[in-house]
Short mmCIF file of C-alpha atoms in Angstrom, two decimals:
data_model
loop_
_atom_site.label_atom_id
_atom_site.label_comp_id
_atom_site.label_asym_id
_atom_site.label_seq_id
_atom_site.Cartn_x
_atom_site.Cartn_y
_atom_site.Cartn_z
CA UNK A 1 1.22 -47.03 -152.19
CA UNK A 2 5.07 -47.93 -152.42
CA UNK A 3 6.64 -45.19 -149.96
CA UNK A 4 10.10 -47.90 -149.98
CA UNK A 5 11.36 -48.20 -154.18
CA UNK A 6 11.27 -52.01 -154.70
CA UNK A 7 14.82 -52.41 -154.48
CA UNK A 8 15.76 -51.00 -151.22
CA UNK A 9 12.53 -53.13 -149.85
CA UNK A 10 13.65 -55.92 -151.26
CA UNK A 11 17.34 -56.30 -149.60
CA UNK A 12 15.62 -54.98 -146.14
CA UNK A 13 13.72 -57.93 -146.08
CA UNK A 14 16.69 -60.17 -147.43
CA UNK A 15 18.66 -58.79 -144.35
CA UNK A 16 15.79 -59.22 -142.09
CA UNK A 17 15.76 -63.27 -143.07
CA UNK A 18 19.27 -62.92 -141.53
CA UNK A 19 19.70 -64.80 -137.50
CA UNK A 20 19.69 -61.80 -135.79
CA UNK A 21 19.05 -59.44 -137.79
CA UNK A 22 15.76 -57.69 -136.86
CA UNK A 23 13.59 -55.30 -138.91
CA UNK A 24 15.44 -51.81 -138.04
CA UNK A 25 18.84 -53.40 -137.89
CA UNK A 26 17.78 -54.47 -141.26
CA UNK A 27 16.71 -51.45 -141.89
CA UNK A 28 19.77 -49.56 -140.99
CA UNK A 29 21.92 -51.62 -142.73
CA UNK A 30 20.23 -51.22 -146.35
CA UNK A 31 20.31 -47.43 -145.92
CA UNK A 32 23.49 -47.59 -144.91
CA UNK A 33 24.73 -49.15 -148.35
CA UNK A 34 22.62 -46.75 -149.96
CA UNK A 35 24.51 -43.96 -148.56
CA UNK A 36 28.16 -45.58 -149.59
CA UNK A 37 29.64 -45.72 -152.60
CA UNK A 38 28.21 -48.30 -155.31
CA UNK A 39 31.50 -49.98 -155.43
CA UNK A 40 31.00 -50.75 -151.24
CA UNK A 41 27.64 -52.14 -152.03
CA UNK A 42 28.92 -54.29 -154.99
CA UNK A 43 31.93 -55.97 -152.80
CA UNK A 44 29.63 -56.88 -150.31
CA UNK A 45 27.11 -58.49 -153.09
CA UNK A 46 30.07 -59.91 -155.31
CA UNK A 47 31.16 -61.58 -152.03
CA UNK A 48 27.86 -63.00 -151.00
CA UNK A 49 27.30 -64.54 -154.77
CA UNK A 50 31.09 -65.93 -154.58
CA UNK A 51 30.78 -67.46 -151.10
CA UNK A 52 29.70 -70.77 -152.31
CA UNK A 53 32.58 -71.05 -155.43
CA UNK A 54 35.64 -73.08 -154.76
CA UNK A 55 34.40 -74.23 -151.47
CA UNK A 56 34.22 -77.78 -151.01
CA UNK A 57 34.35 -80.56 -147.77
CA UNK A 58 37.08 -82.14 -147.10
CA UNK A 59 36.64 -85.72 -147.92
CA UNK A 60 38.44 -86.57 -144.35
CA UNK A 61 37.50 -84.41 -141.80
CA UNK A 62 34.56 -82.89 -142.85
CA UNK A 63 35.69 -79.17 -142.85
CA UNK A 64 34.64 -76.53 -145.08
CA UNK A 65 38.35 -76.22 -147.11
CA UNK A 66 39.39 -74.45 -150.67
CA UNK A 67 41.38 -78.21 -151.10
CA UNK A 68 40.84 -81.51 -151.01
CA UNK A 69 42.47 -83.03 -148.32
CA UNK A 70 42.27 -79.57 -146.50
CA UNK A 71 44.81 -77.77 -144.91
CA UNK A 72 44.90 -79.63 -141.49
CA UNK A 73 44.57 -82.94 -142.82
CA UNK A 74 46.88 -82.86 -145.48
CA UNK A 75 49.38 -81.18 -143.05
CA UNK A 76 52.38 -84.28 -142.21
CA UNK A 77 53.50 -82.39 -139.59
CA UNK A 78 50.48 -83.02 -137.32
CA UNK A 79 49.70 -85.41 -134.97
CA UNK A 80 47.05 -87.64 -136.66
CA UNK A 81 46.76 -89.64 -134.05
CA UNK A 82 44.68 -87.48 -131.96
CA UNK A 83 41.34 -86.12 -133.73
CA UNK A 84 38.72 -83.79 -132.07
CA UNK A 85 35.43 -83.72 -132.77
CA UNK A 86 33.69 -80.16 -132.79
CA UNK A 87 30.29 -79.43 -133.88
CA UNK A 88 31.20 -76.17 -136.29
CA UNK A 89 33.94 -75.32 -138.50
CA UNK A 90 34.28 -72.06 -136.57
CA UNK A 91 35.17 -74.36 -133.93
CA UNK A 92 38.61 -75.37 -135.69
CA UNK A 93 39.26 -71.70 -135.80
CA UNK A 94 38.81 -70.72 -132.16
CA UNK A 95 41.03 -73.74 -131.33
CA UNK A 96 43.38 -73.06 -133.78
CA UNK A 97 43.88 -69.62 -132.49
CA UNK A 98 45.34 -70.93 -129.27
CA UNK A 99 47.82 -72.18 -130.90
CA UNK A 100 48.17 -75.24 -128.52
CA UNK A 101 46.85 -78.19 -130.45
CA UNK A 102 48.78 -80.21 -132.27
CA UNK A 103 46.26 -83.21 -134.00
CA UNK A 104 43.31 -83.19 -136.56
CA UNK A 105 40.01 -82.32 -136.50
CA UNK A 106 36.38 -83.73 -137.05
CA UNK A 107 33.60 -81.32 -137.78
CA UNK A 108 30.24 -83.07 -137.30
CA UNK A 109 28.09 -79.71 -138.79
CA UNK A 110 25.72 -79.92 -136.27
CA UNK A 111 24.67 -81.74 -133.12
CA UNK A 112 22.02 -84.27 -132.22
CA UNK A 113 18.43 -82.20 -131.77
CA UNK A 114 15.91 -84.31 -131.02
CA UNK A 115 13.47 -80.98 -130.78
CA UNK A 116 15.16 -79.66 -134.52
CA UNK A 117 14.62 -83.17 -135.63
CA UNK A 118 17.90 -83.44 -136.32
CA UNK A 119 19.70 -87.39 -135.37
CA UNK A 120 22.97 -88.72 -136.30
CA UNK A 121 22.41 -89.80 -139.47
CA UNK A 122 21.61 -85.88 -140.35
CA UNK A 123 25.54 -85.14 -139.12
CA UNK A 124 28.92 -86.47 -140.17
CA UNK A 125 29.61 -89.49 -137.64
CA UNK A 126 29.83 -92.31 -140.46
CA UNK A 127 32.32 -90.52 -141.57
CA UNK A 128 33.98 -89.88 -138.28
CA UNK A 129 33.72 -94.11 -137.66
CA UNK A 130 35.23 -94.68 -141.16
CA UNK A 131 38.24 -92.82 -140.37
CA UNK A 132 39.14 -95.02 -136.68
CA UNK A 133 39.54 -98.22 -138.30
CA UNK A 134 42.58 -98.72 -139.60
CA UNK A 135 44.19 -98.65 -136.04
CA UNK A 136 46.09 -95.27 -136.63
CA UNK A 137 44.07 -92.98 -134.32
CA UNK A 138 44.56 -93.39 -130.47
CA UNK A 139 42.45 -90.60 -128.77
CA UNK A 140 39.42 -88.51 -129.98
CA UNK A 141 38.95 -85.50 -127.95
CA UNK A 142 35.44 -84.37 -128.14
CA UNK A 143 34.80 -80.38 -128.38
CA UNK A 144 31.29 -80.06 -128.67
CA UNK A 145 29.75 -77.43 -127.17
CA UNK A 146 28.75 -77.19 -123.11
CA UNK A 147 25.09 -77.28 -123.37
CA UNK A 148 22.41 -79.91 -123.96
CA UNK A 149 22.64 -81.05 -126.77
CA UNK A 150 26.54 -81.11 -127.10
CA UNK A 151 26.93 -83.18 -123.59
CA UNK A 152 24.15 -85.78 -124.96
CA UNK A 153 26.34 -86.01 -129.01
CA UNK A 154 29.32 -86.03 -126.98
CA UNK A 155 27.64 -88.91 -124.52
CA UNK A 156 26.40 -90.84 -128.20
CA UNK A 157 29.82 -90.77 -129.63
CA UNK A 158 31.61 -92.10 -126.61
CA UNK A 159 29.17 -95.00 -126.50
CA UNK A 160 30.12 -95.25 -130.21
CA UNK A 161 33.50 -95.42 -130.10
CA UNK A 162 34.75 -96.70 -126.49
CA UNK A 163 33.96 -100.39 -127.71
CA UNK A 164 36.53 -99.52 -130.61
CA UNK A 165 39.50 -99.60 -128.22
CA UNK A 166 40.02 -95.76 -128.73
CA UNK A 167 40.83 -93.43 -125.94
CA UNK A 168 37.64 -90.85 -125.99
CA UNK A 169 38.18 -87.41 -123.82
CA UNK A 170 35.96 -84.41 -123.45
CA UNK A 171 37.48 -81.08 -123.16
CA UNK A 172 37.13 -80.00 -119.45
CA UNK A 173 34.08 -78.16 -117.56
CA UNK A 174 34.99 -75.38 -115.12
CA UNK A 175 35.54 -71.99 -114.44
CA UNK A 176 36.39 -69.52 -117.46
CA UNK A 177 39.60 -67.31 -116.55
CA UNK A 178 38.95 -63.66 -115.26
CA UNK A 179 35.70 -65.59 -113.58
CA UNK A 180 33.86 -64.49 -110.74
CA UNK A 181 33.38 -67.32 -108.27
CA UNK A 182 30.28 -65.57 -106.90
CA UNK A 183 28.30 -65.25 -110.62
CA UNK A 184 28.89 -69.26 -111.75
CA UNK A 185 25.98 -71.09 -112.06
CA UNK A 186 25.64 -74.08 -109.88
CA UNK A 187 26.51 -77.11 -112.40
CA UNK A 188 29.50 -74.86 -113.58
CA UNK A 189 30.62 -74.88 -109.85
CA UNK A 190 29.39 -78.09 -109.61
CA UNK A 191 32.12 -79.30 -112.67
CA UNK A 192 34.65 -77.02 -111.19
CA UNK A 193 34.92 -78.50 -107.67
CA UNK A 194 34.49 -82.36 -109.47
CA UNK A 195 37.24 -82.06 -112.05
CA UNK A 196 39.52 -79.97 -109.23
CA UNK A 197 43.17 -80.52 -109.81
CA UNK A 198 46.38 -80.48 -107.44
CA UNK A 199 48.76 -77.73 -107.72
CA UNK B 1 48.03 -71.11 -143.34
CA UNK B 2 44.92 -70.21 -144.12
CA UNK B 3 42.14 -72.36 -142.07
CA UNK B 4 39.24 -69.99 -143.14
CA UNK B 5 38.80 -70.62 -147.11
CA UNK B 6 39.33 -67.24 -148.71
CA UNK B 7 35.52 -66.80 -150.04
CA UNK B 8 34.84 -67.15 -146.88
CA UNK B 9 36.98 -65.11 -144.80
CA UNK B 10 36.27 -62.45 -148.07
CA UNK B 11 32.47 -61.66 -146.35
CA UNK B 12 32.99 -62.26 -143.04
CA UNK B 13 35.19 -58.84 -143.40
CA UNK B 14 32.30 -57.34 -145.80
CA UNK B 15 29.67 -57.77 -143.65
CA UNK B 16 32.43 -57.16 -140.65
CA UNK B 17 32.24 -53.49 -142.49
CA UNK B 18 28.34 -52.74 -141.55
CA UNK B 19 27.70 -50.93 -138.64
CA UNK B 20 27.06 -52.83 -135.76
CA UNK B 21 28.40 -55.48 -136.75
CA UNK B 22 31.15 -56.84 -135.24
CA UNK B 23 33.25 -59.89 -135.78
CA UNK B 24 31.82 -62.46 -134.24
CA UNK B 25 28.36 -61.63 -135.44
CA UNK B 26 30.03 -61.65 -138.84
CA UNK B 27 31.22 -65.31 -138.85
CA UNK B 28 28.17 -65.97 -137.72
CA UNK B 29 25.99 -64.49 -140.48
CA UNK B 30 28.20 -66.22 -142.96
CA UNK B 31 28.49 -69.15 -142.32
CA UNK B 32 24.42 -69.24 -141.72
CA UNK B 33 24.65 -68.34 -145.44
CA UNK B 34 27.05 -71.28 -145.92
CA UNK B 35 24.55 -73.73 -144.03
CA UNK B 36 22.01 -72.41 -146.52
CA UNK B 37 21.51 -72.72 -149.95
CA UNK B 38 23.31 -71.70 -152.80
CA UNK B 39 19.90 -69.99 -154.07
CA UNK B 40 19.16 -68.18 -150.44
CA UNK B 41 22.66 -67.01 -150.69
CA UNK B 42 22.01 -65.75 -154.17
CA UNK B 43 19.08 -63.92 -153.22
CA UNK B 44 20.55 -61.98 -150.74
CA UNK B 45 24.00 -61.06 -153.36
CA UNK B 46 21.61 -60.15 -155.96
CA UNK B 47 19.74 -57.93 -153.82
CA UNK B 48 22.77 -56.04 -152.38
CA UNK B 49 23.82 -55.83 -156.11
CA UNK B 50 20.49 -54.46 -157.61
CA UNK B 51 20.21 -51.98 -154.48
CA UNK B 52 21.24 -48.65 -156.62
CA UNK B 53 19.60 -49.91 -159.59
CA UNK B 54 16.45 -47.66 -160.81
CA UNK B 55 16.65 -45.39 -157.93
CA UNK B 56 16.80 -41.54 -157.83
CA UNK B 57 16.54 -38.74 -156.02
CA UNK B 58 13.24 -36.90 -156.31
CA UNK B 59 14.05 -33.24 -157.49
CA UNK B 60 11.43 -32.00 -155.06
CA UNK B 61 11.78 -33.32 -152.15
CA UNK B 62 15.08 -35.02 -151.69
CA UNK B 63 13.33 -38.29 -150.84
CA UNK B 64 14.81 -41.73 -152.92
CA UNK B 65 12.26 -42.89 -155.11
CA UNK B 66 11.79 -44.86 -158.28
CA UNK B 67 9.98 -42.20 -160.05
CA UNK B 68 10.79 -38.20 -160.08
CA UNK B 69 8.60 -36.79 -158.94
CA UNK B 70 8.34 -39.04 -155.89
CA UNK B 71 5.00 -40.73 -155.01
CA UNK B 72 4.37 -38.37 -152.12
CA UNK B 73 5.10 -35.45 -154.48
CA UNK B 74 3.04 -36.52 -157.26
CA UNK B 75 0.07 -37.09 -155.03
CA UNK B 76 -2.33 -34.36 -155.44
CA UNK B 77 -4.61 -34.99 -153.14
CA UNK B 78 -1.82 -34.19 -150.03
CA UNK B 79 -1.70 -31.04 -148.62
CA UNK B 80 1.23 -29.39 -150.42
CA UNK B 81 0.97 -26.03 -148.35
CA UNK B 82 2.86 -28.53 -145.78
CA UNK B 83 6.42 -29.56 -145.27
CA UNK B 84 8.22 -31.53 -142.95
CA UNK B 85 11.90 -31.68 -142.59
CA UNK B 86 13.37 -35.11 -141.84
CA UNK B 87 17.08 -36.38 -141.80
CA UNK B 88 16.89 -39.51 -143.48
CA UNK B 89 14.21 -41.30 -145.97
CA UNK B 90 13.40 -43.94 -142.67
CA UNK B 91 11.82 -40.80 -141.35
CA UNK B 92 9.20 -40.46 -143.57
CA UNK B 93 8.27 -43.94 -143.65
CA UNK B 94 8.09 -43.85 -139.75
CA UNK B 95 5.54 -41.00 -139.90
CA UNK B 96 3.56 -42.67 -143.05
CA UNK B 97 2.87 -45.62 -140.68
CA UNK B 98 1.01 -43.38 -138.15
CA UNK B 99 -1.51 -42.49 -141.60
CA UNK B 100 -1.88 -39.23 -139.64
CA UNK B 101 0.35 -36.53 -141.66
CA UNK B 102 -1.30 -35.15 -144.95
CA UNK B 103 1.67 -33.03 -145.76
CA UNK B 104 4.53 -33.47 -147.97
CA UNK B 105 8.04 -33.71 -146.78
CA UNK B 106 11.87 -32.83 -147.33
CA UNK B 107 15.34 -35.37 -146.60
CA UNK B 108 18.06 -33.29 -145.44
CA UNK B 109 20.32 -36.62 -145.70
CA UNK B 110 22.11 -35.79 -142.64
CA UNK B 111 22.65 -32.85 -140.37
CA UNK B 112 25.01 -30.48 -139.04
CA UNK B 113 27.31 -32.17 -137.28
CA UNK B 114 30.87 -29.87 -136.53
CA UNK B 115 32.28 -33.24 -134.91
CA UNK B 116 31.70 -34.69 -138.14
CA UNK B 117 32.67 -32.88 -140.73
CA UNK B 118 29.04 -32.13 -141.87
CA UNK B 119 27.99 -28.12 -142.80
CA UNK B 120 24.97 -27.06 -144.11
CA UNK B 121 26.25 -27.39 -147.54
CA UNK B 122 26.19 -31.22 -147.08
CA UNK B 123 23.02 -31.56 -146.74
CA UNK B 124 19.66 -30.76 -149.33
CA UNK B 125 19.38 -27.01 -147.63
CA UNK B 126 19.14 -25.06 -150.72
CA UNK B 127 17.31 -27.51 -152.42
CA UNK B 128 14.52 -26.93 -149.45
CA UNK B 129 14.97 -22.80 -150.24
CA UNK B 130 14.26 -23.25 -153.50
CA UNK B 131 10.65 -24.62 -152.34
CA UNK B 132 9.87 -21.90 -150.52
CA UNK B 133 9.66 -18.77 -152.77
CA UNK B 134 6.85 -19.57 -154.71
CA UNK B 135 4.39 -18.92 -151.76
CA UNK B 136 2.65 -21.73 -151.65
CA UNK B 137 4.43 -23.09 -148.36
CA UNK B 138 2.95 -22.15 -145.20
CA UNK B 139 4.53 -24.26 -142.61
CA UNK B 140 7.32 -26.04 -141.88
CA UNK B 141 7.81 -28.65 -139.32
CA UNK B 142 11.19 -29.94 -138.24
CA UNK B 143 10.89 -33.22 -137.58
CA UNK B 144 15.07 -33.61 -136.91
CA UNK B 145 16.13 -35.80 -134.38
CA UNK B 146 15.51 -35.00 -130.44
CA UNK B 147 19.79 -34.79 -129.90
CA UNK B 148 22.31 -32.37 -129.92
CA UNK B 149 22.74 -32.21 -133.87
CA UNK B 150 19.50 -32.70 -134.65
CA UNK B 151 18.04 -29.97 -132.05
CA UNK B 152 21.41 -27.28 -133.79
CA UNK B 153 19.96 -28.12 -137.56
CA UNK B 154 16.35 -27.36 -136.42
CA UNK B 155 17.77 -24.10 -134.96
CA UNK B 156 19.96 -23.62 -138.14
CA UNK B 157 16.54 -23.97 -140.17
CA UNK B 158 13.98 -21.94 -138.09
CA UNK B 159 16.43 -18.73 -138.06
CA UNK B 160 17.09 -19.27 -142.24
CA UNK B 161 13.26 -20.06 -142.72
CA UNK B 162 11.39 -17.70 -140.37
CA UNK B 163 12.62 -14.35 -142.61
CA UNK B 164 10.73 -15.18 -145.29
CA UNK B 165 7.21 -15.32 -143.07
CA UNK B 166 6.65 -19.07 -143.12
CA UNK B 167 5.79 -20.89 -139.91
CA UNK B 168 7.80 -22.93 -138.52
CA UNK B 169 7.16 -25.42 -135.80
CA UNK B 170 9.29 -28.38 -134.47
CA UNK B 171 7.67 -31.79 -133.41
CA UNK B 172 6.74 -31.97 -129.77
CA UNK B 173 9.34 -33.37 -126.73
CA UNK B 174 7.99 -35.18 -124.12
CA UNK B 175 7.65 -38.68 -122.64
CA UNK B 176 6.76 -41.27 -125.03
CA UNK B 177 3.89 -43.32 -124.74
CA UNK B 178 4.41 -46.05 -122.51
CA UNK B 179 7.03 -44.70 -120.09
CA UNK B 180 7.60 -44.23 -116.68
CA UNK B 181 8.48 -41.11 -115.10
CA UNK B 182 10.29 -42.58 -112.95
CA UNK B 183 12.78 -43.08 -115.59
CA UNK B 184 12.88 -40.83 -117.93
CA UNK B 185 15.97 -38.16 -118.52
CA UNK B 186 15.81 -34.79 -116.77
CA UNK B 187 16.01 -33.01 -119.90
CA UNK B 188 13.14 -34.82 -121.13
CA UNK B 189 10.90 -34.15 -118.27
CA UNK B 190 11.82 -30.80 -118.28
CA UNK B 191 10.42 -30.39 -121.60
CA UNK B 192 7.06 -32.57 -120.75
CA UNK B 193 6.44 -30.36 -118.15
CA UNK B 194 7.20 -27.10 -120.27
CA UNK B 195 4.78 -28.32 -123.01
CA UNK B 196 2.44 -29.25 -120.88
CA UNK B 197 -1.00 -29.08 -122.17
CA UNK B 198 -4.35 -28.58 -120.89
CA UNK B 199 -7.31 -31.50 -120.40
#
C-alpha cells in the first residue's frame, strides 16, 4: 500500500541522494514545496534542469565560467604572473571575496585520494604544467585545503614544479582570527609558533 | 563581475530558499550537482517539476493522495468509527509505520498559531465537522503536536467536538522510549508522572 503518491516519494528520495541531506530533512523539504506555490516549486526545478546550460571550463584555468577565457583570465588588468592553485571553484570565490588578490587562478577539481582512488591524472595538473612554460608565470601560490590530502597535492605539485625554476608558496598555517589559544589543536599551534612572525 | 556563472549562482539562491538551508550548504549542494551528471541533475529538476502533478486532496480526509478517495479512506476493512487528527500528511505516515492504528485519519494542514497569522479557518476544521454528523464517528484522537500550538488546537478541537457526544482523547505525554530521566524537561516529567499507569 502507497500511503506517499508517487510523486512526492519520488523527489524525497531525489533529495535524500543529496550530501547531507538525510531522510526527514528530505522529507521536510518535499512537503515544504508542496505547501508553496507551484510557481516556487517550478523555479527551483527550472533551475536545477538549467544548471548545466551555458556552463563550460575555461580552457586556461580550469574554472567553471559562462565564457571562454573566463572572467579572471581574460581580465588584462591582473597580475598573470602569479597563479594559485585551489582545489574547488568555490575556492576562487572565498578568495575573491577578500578582495586582496590580485593574480589568476588554477582550479584542480579535486585533490589527490589515494583512499577515493582518485591520482593526478583524475585532476587538472597537465593543464596546470602546460600553462608555466612559456616563462611568463613567476610564483604559484598553492591554496589547497589544510587537511591530508591537500598538504600531500600541495607537497606533489611543489615537487612538480620547483625543478621548473618557478617560485611555489603555500598559503600560511596558523591561528584563525577571533581564535582561542586554549581550543587549537596541537599541529595548528604547532604551525603557529613555526611560521611566527616579528612585529 | 560576476565570478559565479549565473546558472549557477540562479540555484544556489533556490535551494538557499528551503528551510534550513543556509548559504553555505547551498553552494555546496550545487555544485555536488555540478560534479554530477547532467542526467542525476535532471532527475532531481524533473522531480521537483512533476511534484504537483496528479496529486489531490482527498475530500474526506484532507490527506494528499493520488486518488479521491484516499487509500486509507477507501479501505474498508479499517475501522472507520475512528479518527485521528494530525497536522501535516508526515503524521500519518509516522503512525502507519508503527502498523498499530486501524483507524482512519484527518490533516488539519497546520494549526492555530496567533503568532502566525493562522485561525481556525486556515486549517481543514469544517471539513472535519462535516464528518461528524452522520453518527458513525465515535472517537477522536488528537494526535497534534506536544507544543504550545499544537497543545491550543487540541484544546480548540476537544471543546468544538465534545458537544456533539463524541469522545475525544489526545495521544499520551510522557518520556519517550529510550530516555533518561535525568534529562528530560520538567514539563515532560510532570506529565509522565501524572499519566502514570499501573503494572
Amino acid at each position: 500500500m502507497r500511503i506517499v503518491p508517487k510523486s512526492v516519494q519520488k523527489l524525497i528520495d531525489e533529495f535524500g541522494r543529496l550530501p547531507g541531506i538525510g531522510p526527514k530533512t528530505a522529507q521536510r523539504l518535499t512537503f515544504h514545496l508542496l505547501r508553496g506555490t507551484k510557481q516556487r516549486a517550478e523555479e527551483l526545478g527550472r533551475a536545477v534542469l538549467d544548471l548545466k546550460n551555458d556552463i563550460q571550463i575555461c580552457s586556461i584555468c580550469s574554472n567553471l565560467a559562462e565564457s571562454d577565457p573566463c572572467i579572471i583570465c581574460g581580465d588584462k588588468r591582473r597580475d598573470h604572473n602569479t597563479i594559485m592553485v585551489v582545489e574547488e571553484p568555490l575556492d576562487i570565490l572565498a578568495f575573491e571575496k577578500t578582495g586582496k588578490y590580485e593574480g589568476i587562478y588554477h582550479v584542480l577539481h579535486g585533490v589527490i585520494s589515494p583512499v577515493e582512488g582518485i591520482g593526478p591524472d583524475d585532476l587538472y595538473i597537465k593543464q596546470l604544467l602546460d600553462r608555466l612554460h612559456d616563462g611568463q608565470v613567476n610564483e604559484i601560490i598553492i591554496a589547497t585545503n589544510i587537511n591530508v590530502e591537500g598538504e600531500a597535492t600541495a607537497m606533489y605539485l611543489q615537487k612538480l614544479i620547483e625543478p621548473l625554476n618557478i617560485q611555489v608558496t603555500r598559503i600560511a598555517h596558523g591561528l584563525p582570527v577571533g581564535s582561542d589559544i586554549e581550543y587549537a589543536d596541537e599541529i595548528t599551534l604547532t604551525k603557529a609558533l613555526e611560521n611566527r612572525g616579528k612585529y
